[in-house]
C-alpha positions as MATLAB code, in Angstrom:
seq = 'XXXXXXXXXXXXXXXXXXXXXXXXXXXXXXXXXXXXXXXXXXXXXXXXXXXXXXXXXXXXXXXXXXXXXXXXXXXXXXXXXXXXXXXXXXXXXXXXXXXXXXXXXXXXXXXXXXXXXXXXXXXXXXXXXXXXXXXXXXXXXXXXXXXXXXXXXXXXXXXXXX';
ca = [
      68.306   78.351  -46.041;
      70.634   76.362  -48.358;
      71.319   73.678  -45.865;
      67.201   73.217  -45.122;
      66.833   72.365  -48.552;
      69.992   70.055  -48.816;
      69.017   68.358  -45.701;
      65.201   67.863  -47.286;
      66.947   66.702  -50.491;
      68.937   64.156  -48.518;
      65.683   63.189  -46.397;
      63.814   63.100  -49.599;
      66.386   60.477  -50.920;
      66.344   58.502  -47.981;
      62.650   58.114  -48.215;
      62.585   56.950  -51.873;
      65.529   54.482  -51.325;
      64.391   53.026  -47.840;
      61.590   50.738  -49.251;
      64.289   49.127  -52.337;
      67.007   48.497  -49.076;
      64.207   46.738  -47.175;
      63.279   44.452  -49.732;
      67.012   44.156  -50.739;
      67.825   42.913  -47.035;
      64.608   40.723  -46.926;
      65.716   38.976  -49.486;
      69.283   38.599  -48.424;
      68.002   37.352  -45.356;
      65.668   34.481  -46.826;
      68.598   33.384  -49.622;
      68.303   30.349  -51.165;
      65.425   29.296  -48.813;
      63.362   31.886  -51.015;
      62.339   29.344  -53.378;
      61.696   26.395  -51.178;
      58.384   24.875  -49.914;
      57.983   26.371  -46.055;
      58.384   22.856  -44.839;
      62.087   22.856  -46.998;
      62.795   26.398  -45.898;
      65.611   25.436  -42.873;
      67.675   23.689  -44.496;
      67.298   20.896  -47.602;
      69.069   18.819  -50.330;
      67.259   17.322  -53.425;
      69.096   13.834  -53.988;
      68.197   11.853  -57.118;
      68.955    8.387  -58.141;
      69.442    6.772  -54.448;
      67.380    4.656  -52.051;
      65.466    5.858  -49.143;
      67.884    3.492  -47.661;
      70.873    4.650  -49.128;
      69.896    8.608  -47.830;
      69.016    7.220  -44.479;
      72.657    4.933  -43.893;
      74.766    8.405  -45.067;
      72.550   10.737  -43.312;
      73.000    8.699  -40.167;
      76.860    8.940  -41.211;
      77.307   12.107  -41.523;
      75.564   13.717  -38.472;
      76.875   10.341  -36.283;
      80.733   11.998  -37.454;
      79.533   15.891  -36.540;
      78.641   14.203  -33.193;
      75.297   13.590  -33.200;
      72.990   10.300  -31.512;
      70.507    9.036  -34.014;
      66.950    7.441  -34.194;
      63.620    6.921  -35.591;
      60.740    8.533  -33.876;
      57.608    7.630  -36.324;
      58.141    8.780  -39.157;
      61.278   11.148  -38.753;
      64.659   10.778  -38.234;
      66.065   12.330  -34.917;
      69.691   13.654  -34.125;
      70.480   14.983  -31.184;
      73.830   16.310  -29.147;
      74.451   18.086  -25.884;
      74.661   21.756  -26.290;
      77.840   23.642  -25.655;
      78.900   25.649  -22.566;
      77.638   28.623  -24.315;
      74.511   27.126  -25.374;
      73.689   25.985  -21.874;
      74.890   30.044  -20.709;
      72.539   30.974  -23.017;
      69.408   28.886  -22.731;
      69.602   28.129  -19.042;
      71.389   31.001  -17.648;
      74.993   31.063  -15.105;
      73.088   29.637  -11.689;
      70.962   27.004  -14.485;
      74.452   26.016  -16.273;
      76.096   25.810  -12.362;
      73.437   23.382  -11.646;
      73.900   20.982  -13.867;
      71.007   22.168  -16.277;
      72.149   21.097  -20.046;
      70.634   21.693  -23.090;
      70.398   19.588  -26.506;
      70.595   20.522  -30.351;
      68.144   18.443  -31.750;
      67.317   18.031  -35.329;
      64.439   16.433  -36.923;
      64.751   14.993  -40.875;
      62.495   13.789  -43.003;
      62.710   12.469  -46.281;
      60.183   13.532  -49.007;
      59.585   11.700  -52.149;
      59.574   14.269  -54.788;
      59.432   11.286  -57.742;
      60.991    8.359  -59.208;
      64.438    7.905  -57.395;
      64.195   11.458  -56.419;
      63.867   12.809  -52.558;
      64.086   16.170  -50.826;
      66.079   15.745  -47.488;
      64.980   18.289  -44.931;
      65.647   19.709  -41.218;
      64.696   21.686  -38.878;
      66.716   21.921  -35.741;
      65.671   22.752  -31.987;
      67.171   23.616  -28.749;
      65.772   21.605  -25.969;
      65.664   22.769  -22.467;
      64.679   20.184  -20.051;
      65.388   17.260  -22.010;
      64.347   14.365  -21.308;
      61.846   15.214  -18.562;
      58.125   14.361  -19.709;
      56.734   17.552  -17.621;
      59.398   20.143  -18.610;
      60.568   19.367  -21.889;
      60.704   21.997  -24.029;
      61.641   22.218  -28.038;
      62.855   25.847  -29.044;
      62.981   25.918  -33.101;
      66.333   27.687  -34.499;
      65.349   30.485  -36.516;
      66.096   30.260  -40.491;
      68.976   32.312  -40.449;
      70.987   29.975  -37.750;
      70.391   26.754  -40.960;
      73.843   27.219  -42.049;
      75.828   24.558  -39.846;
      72.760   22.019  -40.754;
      72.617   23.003  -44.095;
      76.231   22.136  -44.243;
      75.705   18.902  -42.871;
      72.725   18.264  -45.782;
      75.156   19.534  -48.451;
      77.783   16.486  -47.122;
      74.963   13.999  -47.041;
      74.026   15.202  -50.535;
      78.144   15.360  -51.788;
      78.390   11.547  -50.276;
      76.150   10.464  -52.803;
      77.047   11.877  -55.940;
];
């Protein structure tokens, strides 16, 4: 009888706590991004006092050192490198990978004007499958929690031009 009613106590406690550690780890999860507009939520920098111009040259900069091909598509800045052997494992599988199949890390920018000499940098970055075939393209977005290696990158960008 005692250890029903300590093993309803601890089931009771469970219950109560279960709801605070979901919303504790929810918010661990989303971090900083918590507070950012959705279209900021991968990764961003806010840079004041600097050109469009100036952002663009050091963004280029930065992600052209990490190993990254840049260029303008409309109205966004694209970067893109080949994916790594584990990538490729991953996305296109062993007899995909054996055959030549590669994938690409892409990553789109664009640069908002927030104000006066004030701009939010922002990313989102994709794995592409197929790239560079018009019928079988295909862009896979990296979820949130994979930002950190991009956000990285921003945070350089951002350091540059301080």
């Amino acid at each position: 009888m005692k250890h029903d009613a300590t093993s309803r106590s601890h089931h009771l406690r469970f219950a109560l706590l279960a709801p605070g550690l979901a919303a504790l780890l929810a918010l661990a999860v989303a971090g900083c991004g918590a507070t950012k507009p959705g279209s900021a939520s991968f990764a961003s920098v806010t840079i004041h006092g600097h050109s469009a111009e100036e952002i663009g040259k050091v963004t280029t900069q930065v992600f052209q050192d990490a190993g990254y091909a840049g260029g303008t598509m409309g109205k966004q800045i694209v970067f893109q490198k080949e994916g790594s052997r584990m990538t490729n494992l991953a996305y296109e599988g062993l007899v995909g990978t054996h055959e030549g199949a590669q994938t690409l890390v892409r990553v789109k920018m664009d640069l908002v004007k927030l104000g006066p000499e004030a701009y939010r940098l922002q990313c989102q970055a994709y794995i592409v499958r197929g790239a560079g075939d018009a019928f079988f393209e295909q862009e896979q977005r990296l979820a949130n929690i994979r930002s950190g290696p991009y956000q990285s990158l921003l945070n350089q960008v951002a350091k540059q031009l301080k």
